[in-house]
Each structure stands twice: as structure tokens, then as C-alpha cells.
CSV table of C-alpha atoms and ligand atoms in Angstrom, one decimal:
chain,number,residue,atom,x,y,z
A,1,MET,CA,28.2,-96.1,-36.7
A,2,ILE,CA,30.1,-99.4,-36.6
A,3,LYS,CA,27.9,-102.3,-37.6
A,4,VAL,CA,29.0,-105.9,-37.4
A,5,ASN,CA,26.7,-108.5,-39.0
A,6,GLY,CA,26.9,-112.3,-38.7
A,7,LEU,CA,30.7,-112.1,-38.5
A,8,HIS,CA,32.7,-115.4,-38.7
A,9,LYS,CA,36.4,-115.5,-38.5
A,10,TYR,CA,38.7,-118.6,-38.7
A,11,PHE,CA,42.4,-119.0,-38.2
A,12,ASP,CA,42.8,-122.1,-40.4
A,13,ASP,CA,40.6,-124.6,-38.5
A,14,LEU,CA,40.2,-122.5,-35.4
A,15,HIS,CA,36.8,-120.9,-35.4
A,16,VAL,CA,37.5,-117.8,-33.4
A,17,LEU,CA,34.5,-115.5,-34.1
A,18,ARG,CA,31.3,-117.5,-34.4
A,19,GLY,CA,28.6,-115.1,-35.6
A,20,ILE,CA,29.0,-111.6,-34.1
A,21,ASP,CA,26.3,-109.0,-34.4
A,22,LEU,CA,27.1,-105.7,-32.9
A,23,GLU,CA,26.2,-102.0,-33.4
A,24,VAL,CA,28.1,-99.1,-31.9
A,25,GLN,CA,26.4,-95.7,-32.3
A,26,LYS,CA,28.1,-92.4,-32.7
A,27,GLY,CA,29.2,-91.1,-29.3
A,28,GLU,CA,28.8,-94.4,-27.6
A,29,VAL,CA,31.4,-96.1,-25.4
A,30,LEU,CA,31.2,-99.9,-25.6
A,31,SER,CA,33.4,-102.0,-23.3
A,32,VAL,CA,34.2,-105.5,-24.3
A,33,ILE,CA,35.1,-107.9,-21.5
A,34,GLY,CA,35.7,-111.6,-21.5
A,35,ALA,CA,38.2,-114.3,-20.9
A,36,SER,CA,41.5,-114.3,-22.7
A,37,GLY,CA,41.3,-116.2,-26.0
A,38,SER,CA,37.6,-115.4,-26.5
A,39,GLY,CA,38.3,-113.4,-29.6
A,40,LYS,CA,38.1,-109.8,-28.4
A,41,SER,CA,41.3,-108.6,-30.1
A,42,THR,CA,40.4,-110.5,-33.2
A,43,LEU,CA,37.1,-108.6,-33.4
A,44,LEU,CA,38.9,-105.2,-33.3
A,45,TYR,CA,41.3,-106.4,-36.0
A,46,CYS,CA,38.4,-107.4,-38.1
A,47,ILE,CA,36.9,-104.0,-37.6
A,48,ASN,CA,39.9,-102.1,-38.9
A,49,GLY,CA,40.7,-104.6,-41.6
A,50,ILE,CA,44.0,-105.9,-40.1
A,51,GLU,CA,42.5,-109.4,-40.2
A,52,GLN,CA,40.3,-110.7,-43.0
A,53,ILE,CA,36.9,-112.4,-42.3
A,54,GLN,CA,35.3,-115.5,-43.7
A,55,GLU,CA,31.6,-114.7,-43.4
A,56,GLY,CA,29.4,-111.7,-42.5
A,57,SER,CA,30.2,-108.0,-42.8
A,58,VAL,CA,31.6,-105.1,-41.0
A,59,TYR,CA,30.5,-101.6,-41.8
A,60,VAL,CA,32.1,-98.4,-40.6
A,61,ASP,CA,29.7,-95.6,-41.4
A,62,ASP,CA,28.9,-96.5,-45.0
A,63,VAL,CA,32.1,-98.3,-45.8
A,64,ASP,CA,32.1,-102.1,-46.2
A,65,VAL,CA,35.5,-102.8,-44.5
A,66,HIS,CA,36.0,-106.2,-46.2
A,67,SER,CA,35.0,-105.2,-49.7
A,68,LYS,CA,37.8,-105.5,-52.2
A,69,ALA,CA,37.0,-101.9,-53.3
A,70,THR,CA,37.7,-100.4,-49.9
A,71,ASP,CA,40.8,-98.3,-49.4
A,72,LEU,CA,41.9,-99.6,-46.0
A,73,ASN,CA,44.5,-97.0,-45.5
A,74,LYS,CA,41.8,-94.3,-45.9
A,75,LEU,CA,39.4,-96.2,-43.6
A,76,ARG,CA,42.0,-96.5,-40.9
A,77,GLN,CA,42.3,-92.8,-40.6
A,78,ARG,CA,38.8,-92.9,-39.3
A,79,LEU,CA,39.6,-95.7,-36.8
A,80,GLY,CA,42.2,-94.9,-34.2
A,81,MET,CA,43.7,-98.0,-32.6
A,82,VAL,CA,45.7,-98.4,-29.4
A,83,PHE,CA,47.3,-101.8,-28.7
A,84,GLN,CA,48.2,-103.6,-25.6
A,85,GLN,CA,51.9,-103.3,-26.3
A,86,TRP,CA,52.8,-99.6,-26.4
A,87,ASN,CA,54.2,-99.2,-29.9
A,88,SER,CA,56.0,-95.9,-29.8
A,89,PHE,CA,58.3,-95.5,-32.8
A,90,PRO,CA,61.7,-95.6,-31.0
A,91,HIS,CA,63.6,-93.6,-33.6
A,92,LEU,CA,61.3,-90.6,-33.4
A,93,THR,CA,60.7,-88.0,-30.7
A,94,ALA,CA,57.3,-87.8,-29.0
A,95,LEU,CA,56.4,-84.9,-31.3
A,96,GLU,CA,57.6,-86.8,-34.4
A,97,ASN,CA,55.8,-89.9,-33.4
A,98,VAL,CA,52.5,-88.0,-33.4
A,99,ALA,CA,53.2,-85.7,-36.4
A,100,LEU,CA,54.4,-88.3,-38.8
A,101,ALA,CA,51.2,-89.9,-39.9
A,102,PRO,CA,49.2,-86.6,-40.2
A,103,GLN,CA,51.9,-85.4,-42.5
A,104,ILE,CA,52.5,-88.5,-44.7
A,105,VAL,CA,49.0,-90.1,-44.5
A,106,ARG,CA,46.7,-87.1,-44.2
A,107,GLY,CA,48.9,-85.0,-46.4
A,108,LEU,CA,49.1,-82.0,-44.0
A,109,THR,CA,52.1,-79.6,-44.2
A,110,LYS,CA,54.9,-80.1,-41.7
A,111,ALA,CA,53.7,-77.0,-39.7
A,112,GLU,CA,50.1,-78.2,-39.6
A,113,ALA,CA,51.1,-81.6,-38.5
A,114,LYS,CA,53.3,-80.2,-35.8
A,115,ASP,CA,50.5,-78.0,-34.5
A,116,ILE,CA,48.2,-81.0,-34.3
A,117,ALA,CA,50.9,-83.0,-32.5
A,118,ILE,CA,51.5,-80.3,-30.0
A,119,LYS,CA,47.7,-80.1,-29.3
A,120,GLN,CA,47.3,-83.9,-28.9
A,121,LEU,CA,50.4,-84.3,-26.7
A,122,GLU,CA,49.0,-81.6,-24.4
A,123,HIS,CA,45.7,-83.3,-24.6
A,124,VAL,CA,47.1,-86.5,-23.1
A,125,GLY,CA,49.3,-84.7,-20.6
A,126,LEU,CA,52.6,-85.0,-22.4
A,127,GLY,CA,53.0,-81.2,-23.0
A,128,ASP,CA,56.5,-81.3,-21.5
A,129,LYS,CA,57.8,-84.2,-23.5
A,130,PHE,CA,57.8,-83.0,-27.1
A,131,ASP,CA,61.5,-83.6,-27.8
A,132,VAL,CA,61.9,-86.7,-25.7
A,133,TYR,CA,62.6,-90.1,-27.2
A,134,PRO,CA,60.2,-93.0,-26.2
A,135,ASN,CA,62.9,-94.9,-24.4
A,136,ALA,CA,63.0,-92.1,-21.9
A,137,LEU,CA,59.2,-92.4,-21.3
A,138,SER,CA,57.4,-94.7,-18.8
A,139,GLY,CA,55.0,-97.3,-20.1
A,140,GLY,CA,52.1,-95.2,-19.1
A,141,GLN,CA,53.5,-92.2,-20.9
A,142,GLN,CA,54.2,-94.3,-24.0
A,143,GLN,CA,50.7,-95.5,-24.0
A,144,ARG,CA,49.4,-92.0,-23.8
A,145,LEU,CA,51.7,-91.1,-26.6
A,146,ALA,CA,50.1,-93.9,-28.6
A,147,ILE,CA,46.7,-92.4,-27.9
A,148,ALA,CA,47.8,-88.9,-29.0
A,149,ARG,CA,49.3,-90.5,-32.1
A,150,ALA,CA,46.0,-92.1,-33.0
A,151,LEU,CA,44.0,-88.9,-32.1
A,152,ALA,CA,46.2,-86.9,-34.4
A,153,MET,CA,44.6,-88.6,-37.4
A,154,ASP,CA,41.3,-87.0,-36.3
A,155,PRO,CA,39.5,-90.4,-36.1
A,156,GLN,CA,35.8,-90.8,-35.7
A,157,TYR,CA,36.3,-94.0,-33.6
A,158,MET,CA,38.8,-95.2,-31.2
A,159,LEU,CA,39.5,-98.9,-30.6
A,160,PHE,CA,41.4,-99.8,-27.5
A,161,ASP,CA,42.8,-103.3,-27.1
A,162,GLU,CA,43.6,-103.8,-23.5
A,163,ALA,CA,45.5,-100.5,-23.4
A,164,THR,CA,46.5,-100.9,-19.8
A,165,SER,CA,47.1,-104.7,-19.5
A,166,ALA,CA,50.8,-104.5,-20.1
A,167,LEU,CA,51.4,-101.6,-17.7
A,168,ASP,CA,52.7,-101.7,-14.1
A,169,PRO,CA,49.8,-101.3,-11.8
A,170,GLU,CA,50.7,-97.8,-10.7
A,171,LEU,CA,50.7,-96.6,-14.3
A,172,VAL,CA,47.3,-97.9,-15.2
A,173,GLY,CA,45.4,-94.9,-13.7
A,174,GLU,CA,46.9,-92.2,-15.9
A,175,VAL,CA,46.0,-94.1,-19.1
A,176,LEU,CA,42.5,-94.8,-17.9
A,177,ASP,CA,42.1,-91.2,-17.0
A,178,THR,CA,43.1,-90.2,-20.5
A,179,MET,CA,40.5,-92.6,-21.9
A,180,ARG,CA,37.9,-91.2,-19.6
A,181,VAL,CA,38.6,-87.7,-20.9
A,182,LEU,CA,38.0,-88.9,-24.4
A,183,ALA,CA,34.8,-90.6,-23.5
A,184,GLU,CA,33.6,-87.4,-21.8
A,185,GLU,CA,34.5,-85.4,-25.0
A,186,GLY,CA,32.1,-87.7,-26.9
A,187,MET,CA,34.5,-89.9,-28.7
A,188,THR,CA,33.0,-93.1,-30.0
A,189,MET,CA,35.0,-95.9,-28.4
A,190,ILE,CA,35.2,-99.7,-28.3
A,191,CYS,CA,37.4,-100.6,-25.3
A,192,VAL,CA,38.5,-104.2,-24.8
A,193,THR,CA,39.5,-104.1,-21.2
A,194,HIS,CA,40.1,-106.1,-18.0
A,195,GLU,CA,39.4,-103.0,-15.9
A,196,MET,CA,36.0,-103.7,-14.6
A,197,GLY,CA,35.8,-100.4,-12.7
A,198,PHE,CA,36.4,-98.5,-15.9
A,199,ALA,CA,34.0,-100.6,-17.9
A,200,ARG,CA,31.3,-99.9,-15.3
A,201,ASP,CA,31.9,-96.2,-14.8
A,202,VAL,CA,32.6,-95.1,-18.3
A,203,SER,CA,30.7,-97.3,-20.7
A,204,ASP,CA,27.3,-96.8,-22.1
A,205,ARG,CA,27.1,-100.5,-22.8
A,206,VAL,CA,29.2,-103.5,-21.9
A,207,ALA,CA,29.5,-106.7,-24.0
A,208,TYR,CA,30.6,-110.0,-22.5
A,209,PHE,CA,32.5,-112.2,-24.9
A,210,HIS,CA,32.5,-115.9,-24.6
A,211,GLU,CA,34.2,-118.3,-27.0
A,212,GLY,CA,33.7,-116.2,-30.0
A,213,VAL,CA,30.1,-114.9,-29.5
A,214,VAL,CA,28.6,-111.9,-27.7
A,215,GLU,CA,27.2,-113.9,-24.8
A,216,GLU,CA,25.5,-110.9,-23.3
A,217,ILE,CA,25.3,-107.2,-24.0
A,218,GLY,CA,23.6,-104.4,-22.1
A,219,SER,CA,24.0,-101.4,-19.8
A,220,PRO,CA,26.8,-101.6,-17.2
A,221,ASP,CA,24.2,-102.2,-14.5
A,222,GLN,CA,22.6,-105.0,-16.4
A,223,ILE,CA,25.9,-106.8,-16.9
A,224,PHE,CA,27.5,-106.1,-13.6
A,225,VAL,CA,24.6,-106.1,-11.3
A,226,ASP,CA,22.0,-108.3,-12.9
A,227,PRO,CA,23.6,-110.6,-15.5
A,228,GLU,CA,21.4,-113.2,-17.1
A,229,SER,CA,23.9,-115.7,-18.6
A,230,GLU,CA,25.5,-118.2,-16.3
A,231,HIS,CA,28.8,-117.7,-18.2
A,232,THR,CA,28.7,-114.0,-17.5
A,233,LYS,CA,28.1,-114.6,-13.8
A,234,LYS,CA,30.9,-117.1,-13.6
A,235,PHE,CA,33.3,-114.7,-15.4
A,236,LEU,CA,32.4,-111.8,-13.2
A,237,ALA,CA,32.8,-113.9,-10.0
A,238,LYS,CA,36.3,-114.8,-11.1
A,239,VAL,CA,37.5,-111.3,-12.0
A,240,ARG,CA,36.1,-109.7,-8.8
B,1,MET,CA,123.0,-112.6,-39.9
B,2,PHE,CA,120.6,-109.8,-40.7
B,3,GLU,CA,122.0,-108.6,-44.0
B,4,TYR,CA,119.0,-107.0,-45.6
B,5,ASN,CA,119.6,-103.3,-46.4
B,6,PHE,CA,116.4,-101.2,-46.4
B,7,HIS,CA,116.0,-98.9,-49.4
B,8,TRP,CA,113.0,-96.7,-48.9
B,9,ARG,CA,113.7,-94.1,-51.6
B,10,PRO,CA,112.0,-96.1,-54.5
B,11,VAL,CA,108.9,-96.5,-52.3
B,12,PHE,CA,108.6,-92.8,-51.6
B,13,ARG,CA,109.2,-92.0,-55.2
B,14,SER,CA,106.2,-94.1,-56.2
B,15,LEU,CA,104.1,-92.9,-53.2
B,16,PRO,CA,101.9,-90.7,-55.5
B,17,ASP,CA,101.1,-93.8,-57.6
B,18,LEU,CA,100.4,-95.8,-54.5
B,19,LEU,CA,98.0,-93.2,-53.2
B,20,GLU,CA,96.3,-93.0,-56.5
B,21,ALA,CA,95.9,-96.8,-56.4
B,22,ALA,CA,94.5,-96.4,-52.8
B,23,LEU,CA,91.8,-94.2,-54.3
B,24,THR,CA,91.1,-96.9,-56.9
B,25,THR,CA,90.7,-99.3,-54.0
B,26,LEU,CA,88.3,-97.0,-52.2
B,27,GLN,CA,86.4,-96.4,-55.3
B,28,VAL,CA,85.8,-100.1,-56.2
B,29,ALA,CA,85.1,-100.9,-52.6
B,30,SER,CA,82.6,-98.1,-52.3
B,31,LEU,CA,80.8,-99.1,-55.4
B,32,ALA,CA,80.8,-102.8,-54.4
B,33,MET,CA,79.5,-101.8,-51.0
B,34,THR,CA,76.7,-99.6,-52.4
B,35,VAL,CA,75.5,-102.2,-54.9
B,36,GLY,CA,76.0,-104.8,-52.2
B,37,VAL,CA,73.7,-102.9,-49.8
B,38,LEU,CA,71.0,-102.7,-52.4
B,39,LEU,CA,71.3,-106.4,-53.4
B,40,GLY,CA,71.7,-107.5,-49.8
B,41,PHE,CA,68.5,-105.7,-49.0
B,42,ILE,CA,66.6,-107.4,-51.8
B,43,LEU,CA,68.1,-110.8,-50.9
B,44,ALA,CA,67.0,-110.3,-47.2
B,45,VAL,CA,63.5,-109.5,-48.3
B,46,GLY,CA,63.6,-112.6,-50.6
B,47,ARG,CA,64.8,-114.8,-47.7
B,48,MET,CA,62.0,-113.5,-45.5
B,49,ARG,CA,59.4,-115.1,-47.8
B,50,GLU,CA,60.5,-118.5,-46.6
B,51,THR,CA,59.4,-120.3,-49.8
B,52,GLY,CA,59.3,-120.1,-53.5
B,53,VAL,CA,61.8,-119.5,-56.3
B,54,ILE,CA,63.0,-116.1,-54.9
B,55,TYR,CA,63.6,-117.6,-51.5
B,56,TRP,CA,65.7,-120.4,-53.0
B,57,PHE,CA,67.6,-118.1,-55.3
B,58,ALA,CA,68.4,-115.7,-52.4
B,59,THR,CA,69.3,-118.6,-50.0
B,60,THR,CA,71.7,-120.1,-52.6
B,61,TRP,CA,73.4,-116.8,-53.1
B,62,VAL,CA,73.8,-116.2,-49.3
B,63,GLU,CA,75.0,-119.7,-48.7
B,64,LEU,CA,77.7,-119.6,-51.4
B,65,ALA,CA,78.8,-116.0,-50.5
B,66,ARG,CA,79.2,-116.9,-46.9
B,67,ASN,CA,80.6,-120.4,-47.0
B,68,THR,CA,83.2,-120.4,-49.8
B,69,PRO,CA,86.5,-118.4,-49.9
B,70,ALA,CA,86.1,-114.9,-51.3
B,71,LEU,CA,89.0,-115.6,-53.6
B,72,PHE,CA,87.1,-118.4,-55.2
B,73,GLN,CA,84.2,-116.1,-55.7
B,74,LEU,CA,86.5,-113.7,-57.5
B,75,PHE,CA,87.9,-116.5,-59.6
B,76,PHE,CA,84.4,-117.6,-60.6
B,77,PHE,CA,83.8,-114.2,-62.1
B,78,GLY,CA,87.2,-114.3,-63.7
B,79,PHE,CA,88.3,-117.7,-64.8
B,80,GLY,CA,84.9,-119.4,-64.3
B,81,LEU,CA,83.0,-117.1,-66.6
B,82,GLY,CA,86.1,-116.9,-68.8
B,83,ALA,CA,85.9,-120.6,-69.4
B,84,LEU,CA,82.3,-120.1,-70.5
B,85,GLY,CA,83.4,-117.5,-73.0
B,86,LEU,CA,82.4,-114.4,-71.0
B,87,HIS,CA,85.5,-112.3,-70.4
B,88,LEU,CA,85.2,-109.6,-67.8
B,89,SER,CA,87.8,-106.9,-67.4
B,90,PRO,CA,89.8,-107.1,-64.1
B,91,TYR,CA,87.9,-104.2,-62.8
B,92,LEU,CA,84.5,-105.9,-63.4
B,93,ILE,CA,85.8,-109.2,-62.0
B,94,VAL,CA,86.8,-107.5,-58.7
B,95,LEU,CA,83.6,-105.4,-58.6
B,96,ALA,CA,81.4,-108.4,-59.3
B,97,GLY,CA,83.2,-110.7,-56.8
B,98,LEU,CA,83.2,-108.2,-54.0
B,99,THR,CA,79.6,-107.3,-54.6
B,100,PHE,CA,78.5,-110.9,-54.7
B,101,ASN,CA,80.3,-111.6,-51.4
B,102,THR,CA,79.1,-108.4,-49.7
B,103,ALA,CA,75.5,-108.8,-50.7
B,104,GLY,CA,75.5,-112.3,-49.2
B,105,TYR,CA,76.9,-111.1,-45.9
B,106,LEU,CA,74.7,-108.0,-45.6
B,107,ALA,CA,71.6,-110.0,-46.5
B,108,GLU,CA,71.9,-111.9,-43.3
B,109,ASN,CA,72.6,-108.8,-41.3
B,110,PHE,CA,69.5,-107.1,-42.7
B,111,ARG,CA,67.4,-110.2,-42.1
B,112,GLY,CA,68.5,-110.3,-38.5
B,113,GLY,CA,67.8,-106.5,-38.3
B,114,PHE,CA,64.2,-107.0,-39.5
B,115,GLU,CA,63.6,-109.9,-37.2
B,116,ALA,CA,64.8,-107.9,-34.2
B,117,ILE,CA,62.0,-105.4,-34.7
B,118,PRO,CA,58.7,-106.4,-33.1
B,119,SER,CA,55.9,-107.1,-35.5
B,120,THR,CA,53.8,-104.7,-33.5
B,121,GLN,CA,55.7,-101.8,-35.1
B,122,LEU,CA,54.4,-102.7,-38.5
B,123,ARG,CA,50.9,-103.2,-37.2
B,124,ALA,CA,51.0,-99.8,-35.4
B,125,ALA,CA,52.2,-98.1,-38.5
B,126,ARG,CA,49.5,-99.7,-40.7
B,127,SER,CA,46.8,-98.9,-38.1
B,128,LEU,CA,47.6,-95.2,-38.6
B,129,GLY,CA,46.8,-95.6,-42.3
B,130,MET,CA,50.4,-95.9,-43.6
B,131,ASN,CA,50.6,-98.0,-46.7
B,132,PRO,CA,53.3,-100.8,-46.7
B,133,LEU,CA,55.9,-98.6,-48.5
B,134,GLN,CA,55.4,-95.8,-45.9
B,135,ALA,CA,55.5,-98.2,-43.0
B,136,TYR,CA,58.8,-99.7,-44.3
B,137,THR,CA,60.6,-96.5,-45.3
B,138,ARG,CA,59.5,-94.4,-42.3
B,139,ILE,CA,59.2,-96.9,-39.5
B,140,LEU,CA,60.9,-100.2,-40.1
B,141,ILE,CA,64.0,-99.4,-42.2
B,142,PRO,CA,65.2,-96.6,-40.0
B,143,GLN,CA,65.2,-99.0,-37.1
B,144,VAL,CA,66.9,-101.7,-39.1
B,145,MET,CA,69.6,-99.2,-40.2
B,146,ARG,CA,70.3,-98.5,-36.6
B,147,ILE,CA,70.7,-102.2,-35.9
B,148,VAL,CA,72.9,-103.0,-38.9
B,149,TYR,CA,74.9,-99.8,-39.0
B,150,TYR,CA,78.0,-101.1,-37.2
B,151,PRO,CA,77.9,-104.5,-38.9
B,152,MET,CA,77.7,-102.6,-42.1
B,153,THR,CA,80.7,-100.5,-41.2
B,154,ASN,CA,82.7,-103.6,-40.5
B,155,GLN,CA,81.6,-105.1,-43.8
B,156,PHE,CA,82.8,-102.0,-45.6
B,157,VAL,CA,86.2,-102.3,-43.9
B,158,TRP,CA,86.2,-105.9,-44.9
B,159,VAL,CA,85.5,-105.0,-48.5
B,160,VAL,CA,88.3,-102.5,-48.6
B,161,LEU,CA,90.7,-105.1,-47.3
B,162,MET,CA,89.3,-107.9,-49.4
B,163,SER,CA,89.7,-105.8,-52.6
B,164,SER,CA,93.4,-106.7,-52.3
B,165,LEU,CA,92.5,-110.0,-53.9
B,166,GLY,CA,92.2,-107.9,-57.0
B,167,MET,CA,95.9,-108.3,-57.4
B,168,LEU,CA,95.4,-112.0,-58.2
B,169,VAL,CA,93.1,-111.3,-61.1
B,170,GLY,CA,95.4,-108.6,-62.5
B,171,TYR,CA,93.7,-105.5,-61.2
B,172,ARG,CA,95.9,-102.6,-60.2
B,173,GLU,CA,94.2,-101.5,-57.0
B,174,LEU,CA,96.5,-100.7,-54.1
B,175,THR,CA,97.9,-104.2,-53.6
B,176,GLY,CA,98.2,-104.9,-57.3
B,177,GLU,CA,100.0,-101.6,-57.8
B,178,THR,CA,102.3,-102.4,-54.8
B,179,GLN,CA,103.1,-105.8,-56.3
B,180,PHE,CA,103.9,-104.2,-59.6
B,181,PHE,CA,106.4,-101.8,-58.1
B,182,ALA,CA,107.8,-104.4,-55.7
B,183,SER,CA,108.6,-106.9,-58.4
B,184,LYS,CA,110.1,-104.1,-60.6
B,185,THR,CA,112.4,-102.9,-57.9
B,186,TYR,CA,112.8,-106.0,-55.7
B,187,ARG,CA,112.1,-103.8,-52.6
B,188,ILE,CA,109.3,-106.1,-51.7
B,189,PHE,CA,109.3,-105.6,-47.9
B,190,GLU,CA,109.5,-101.8,-48.1
B,191,TYR,CA,106.6,-101.6,-50.6
B,192,PHE,CA,104.3,-103.8,-48.7
B,193,ALA,CA,105.2,-102.2,-45.4
B,194,VAL,CA,104.2,-98.8,-46.7
B,195,THR,CA,101.1,-100.2,-48.3
B,196,ALA,CA,100.1,-101.8,-45.0
B,197,VAL,CA,100.3,-98.4,-43.4
B,198,ILE,CA,98.1,-96.9,-46.1
B,199,TYR,CA,95.5,-99.7,-45.6
B,200,TYR,CA,95.7,-99.1,-41.8
B,201,VAL,CA,95.1,-95.4,-42.2
B,202,MET,CA,92.2,-95.9,-44.6
B,203,VAL,CA,90.5,-98.3,-42.3
B,204,LYS,CA,91.0,-96.0,-39.3
B,205,VAL,CA,89.5,-93.1,-41.2
B,206,ILE,CA,86.5,-95.2,-42.2
B,207,LEU,CA,85.9,-96.2,-38.6
B,208,VAL,CA,86.2,-92.6,-37.3
B,209,LEU,CA,83.9,-91.3,-40.0
B,210,SER,CA,81.4,-94.0,-39.2
B,211,LYS,CA,81.3,-93.0,-35.6
B,212,VAL,CA,80.8,-89.3,-36.5
B,213,PHE,CA,78.0,-90.2,-38.9
B,214,ALA,CA,76.4,-92.4,-36.3
B,215,SER,CA,76.3,-89.7,-33.7
B,216,ARG,CA,74.6,-87.5,-36.3
B,217,PHE,CA,72.0,-90.0,-37.5
B,218,PHE,CA,71.1,-92.0,-34.5
B,219,ARG,CA,69.8,-89.6,-31.9
B,220,TYR,CA,68.2,-92.3,-29.6
C,301,ADP,N1,47.2,-114.7,-35.9
C,301,ADP,C1,46.6,-115.8,-35.3
C,301,ADP,N2,46.8,-117.0,-35.8
C,301,ADP,C2,46.2,-118.1,-35.2
C,301,ADP,N3,45.4,-118.0,-34.1
C,301,ADP,C3,45.2,-116.8,-33.6
C,301,ADP,C4,45.8,-115.6,-34.1
C,301,ADP,N4,45.4,-114.6,-33.4
C,301,ADP,C5,44.6,-115.1,-32.4
C,301,ADP,N5,44.5,-116.4,-32.5
C,301,ADP,C6,43.7,-117.3,-31.7
C,301,ADP,O1,42.4,-116.8,-31.7
C,301,ADP,C7,41.8,-116.9,-30.5
C,301,ADP,C8,41.3,-115.6,-30.0
C,301,ADP,O2,42.4,-114.7,-29.8
C,301,ADP,P1,42.2,-113.2,-29.4
C,301,ADP,O3,41.3,-112.5,-30.3
C,301,ADP,O4,43.6,-112.6,-29.3
C,301,ADP,O5,41.5,-113.3,-28.0
C,301,ADP,P2,41.4,-112.3,-26.8
C,301,ADP,O6,41.9,-111.0,-27.3
C,301,ADP,O7,40.0,-112.3,-26.4
C,301,ADP,O8,42.3,-112.8,-25.7
C,301,ADP,C9,42.8,-117.5,-29.5
C,301,ADP,O9,42.6,-118.9,-29.4
C,301,ADP,C10,44.1,-117.2,-30.2
C,301,ADP,O10,45.1,-118.2,-29.9
C,302,MG,MG1,43.5,-109.8,-26.8
């Protein structure tokens, strides 16, 4: 379970997260929607400890993410993260991209890491691209590579930060399909997304972010069909 | 009008000595390059901090190395330190001068290389649980090496050629050796012509080897 309590985050004077309370249960898919600049990415970064926080707490299972005693490198093996910019490592083949971290972070043997990489690349539909370098892959393929790379760490949670926003429209579908498969397999996911169709179909719950707070959270029907907040209504009217 | 008579025989007789001196040149240049790469790397990291004592130390080094004549830098390690009572051997003067100069130039290449890599690469590596050392050695530095590889090759060529300044501080590398024979025999033109050919061949070999290595190392 991911548990966020009274979280405040500042960038210098800029108060970006203004008291976030959030729980994500095992197996749950939570979509986070909201205007750009409302703090969605920052929340994900606070959950895996890329950004520090000024107040409140974040727990991943029993681990206090922002405690000094926490080994963040170990924690991050439990939290797969996929960014908006596809970050393939250009000097490594697809297979090496996926196998590297299992080998040097998880400490698996080369052969074990390779087996996992093969499995995860096939999982995301890149079974014919093992020896290809990222510059020969499309944006959608590179983003699926990034997903396979995260999955190879055998994470308990996956955090997606607008995984499809930087893609050409015709490539969005293949990445969303991959995320859908993960959701069906029971992966616990937090998906920051602008894809309202995806949020509605795949999520167990949807959170609407407004200026650093969770303005409204509930089932997809509740948020998309029957929102309570005026801010939510306005936002949804705009994105439709 | 043109009354100079060429005499090549003395040059060919001392060819073994010249080739041995060429090896000396390669040896001091290689060592200066190796140490220069390490120091240049450290200076680049120091410069990326953008403040503090380390930043200013690195910046001063880079500025002096790049904006004063290489010869003056050699003289500093020779006559400059000599005036302060620290007398280095000609070999050490050349090695120190070349290393100082090379580290300064490479530092800027390396810094440019790091800046050319999107910060998202580091974030992606860290999000997979890599510690900073792993992220740098496995993800960032290989990409920087690719970017700075040809500038580094050029720098090495430059070091080989620049080592000829060694002659002026009494070091018998290839140019020093050539000068020694030339003034002994007065066949100045012949000696320096042959030595020019030796330099040319050395540089060409370095450039070809560099290409061969590149096609091995950089597969993307
Ligand atoms: N590293 C940073 N330094 C300063 N301000 C930042 C930084 N990252 C984000 N911000 C600011 O924090 C706010 C929230 O950003 P972000 O979390 O990226 O929003 P979202 O993902 O919802 O678009 C924005 O105003 C943004 O400019
Ligand atoms: Mg964002």
C-alpha cells in the first residue's frame, strides 16, 4: 500500500503540494488527472524519493520514504517509474537496456538478467527487437521498452507520469494497451494521464488534482459522470 | 642560385636514434594524455558545481591552460618553478606542462559532453535503483565518451605535436633529438624533413587506430 499523509512540498517559495492525503491499495489502479502545473509529477517524484518533502509523510508498504534511514535505491526497486520523455539508454541494445539494472542493482547473474529481459520485452510486444538500439525504435516502442525496463526490477508498484503525452497520436494506443495489460494482471499503478478514456476504462479510482491538492477523488463514474467540485467540472468540460 | 647540396646519409645513419626518440615522444605524450584525461574529468566535475573553492580552482586551471601559450606553461614548470627553487628534470617539465594543458582542454570537452546528455537519463537510471556511481559509470559516462571521443583523439594528436616544445627545455624527445643531430652535422634541413615525416606517420597511425577503436566501441 502507498500511503501519503499531509504532504507539503515547496520549490523555494513555490508551494506546489498543499496537503495531500492519498491511499493506494494493493492491486488498485489510480489515475491522476488535472491541469498542467497542478503538481501531479511532483507527487510521483515525492513517492519514489526523487524529490524531498517539507511536511507530512509518504509510506510505501512499511517504508517511510523520506526517513533518513531509508535506502532509496532499495525502495526504488519496488517502485517502477515511467516518465513522459522516453529515456532509453541510447548506448545499449533493447535487451541490455532491460537487463542492466536487474544485474547491477538486483544482483542477478548475467544469464538470469537476460532471461528476465527477454520475458519482459516479449511482455510489452518487443520480442523481435532484442538487439536493436533505441535510435532505431519508434517513440511508442521506446516507451514500451521503458515499461519493460521498469518491470524487470519486479516492482510492486508502477508509477506512470504522462507516459503517452510526448508521443505522436498514432503511437499512443500501443502504450496504453501495454498499460492496460498490466492493470489486468493486477499491477498496482498510479497513472498521471491526460487520456481520459484510459482513466475512465482502466482505473479503479480517479483523483482530480487542482493547485496542489486532491480536489476530488472517487470511482471513474463519480468523477466523470457526476463530479461534485466546480473545478472538476470545469476541467472536464475543457478536456472533452 | 640554389647551391645547397643535400646530404641524406647522416640522417639515415641516425634513423634508429630518431625512431627511438619518436617512441620517447609517444611515451611522454601517452602518459600526459592519460593523466590529462583523469585530471580533466575531475576538473569537469569540479566546474559543474558552479560555486565554491573547487569550482574556482578548476576554473582557474582551465582558463590558464586554454588562454596562455602552451610554451609558457612548459616554462612555468621549468624556469618558473626553478626560480622558486624546485628543479624538475626535463622529462618532468614536459610531462607536467603537457598534462596541465591537456587537462584544461579536456575538462571543457567533458563538461560539454555531460551537458549534452539530457538530465532525464540520470533520473531514469536512479529510478531503477542505481546508485550515483552506477548511474555515472554505466549510463552517463559511456554516452559522454561517445561525444568526446573524437575531440579526445584530436587532443592526443595535439599532445604528440606539442611535445616538440620539449626541445626548448632540454628534453631529447623526437624534436630535441633531431635538433641535437642537426646542430652536430649541420644537415638541418635534412634532419627536420625526415622528422616531419615521422611525425606525420605517427599522427596518421593514431587517427586510423582511433577510427578502428571507435567502430569497435560505439555500436550505435
Ligand atoms: N524542479 C523544480 N523547481 C522549481 N519548480 C518546479 C520544479 N518542478 C516543478 N516545479 C513547479 O511545480 C509546479 C508543479 O509542477 P508539476 O508537478 O510538474 O506539475 P504537473 O505534473 O501537474 O504538470 C509547477 O508550477 C512547476 O513549475
Ligand atoms: Mg507533469
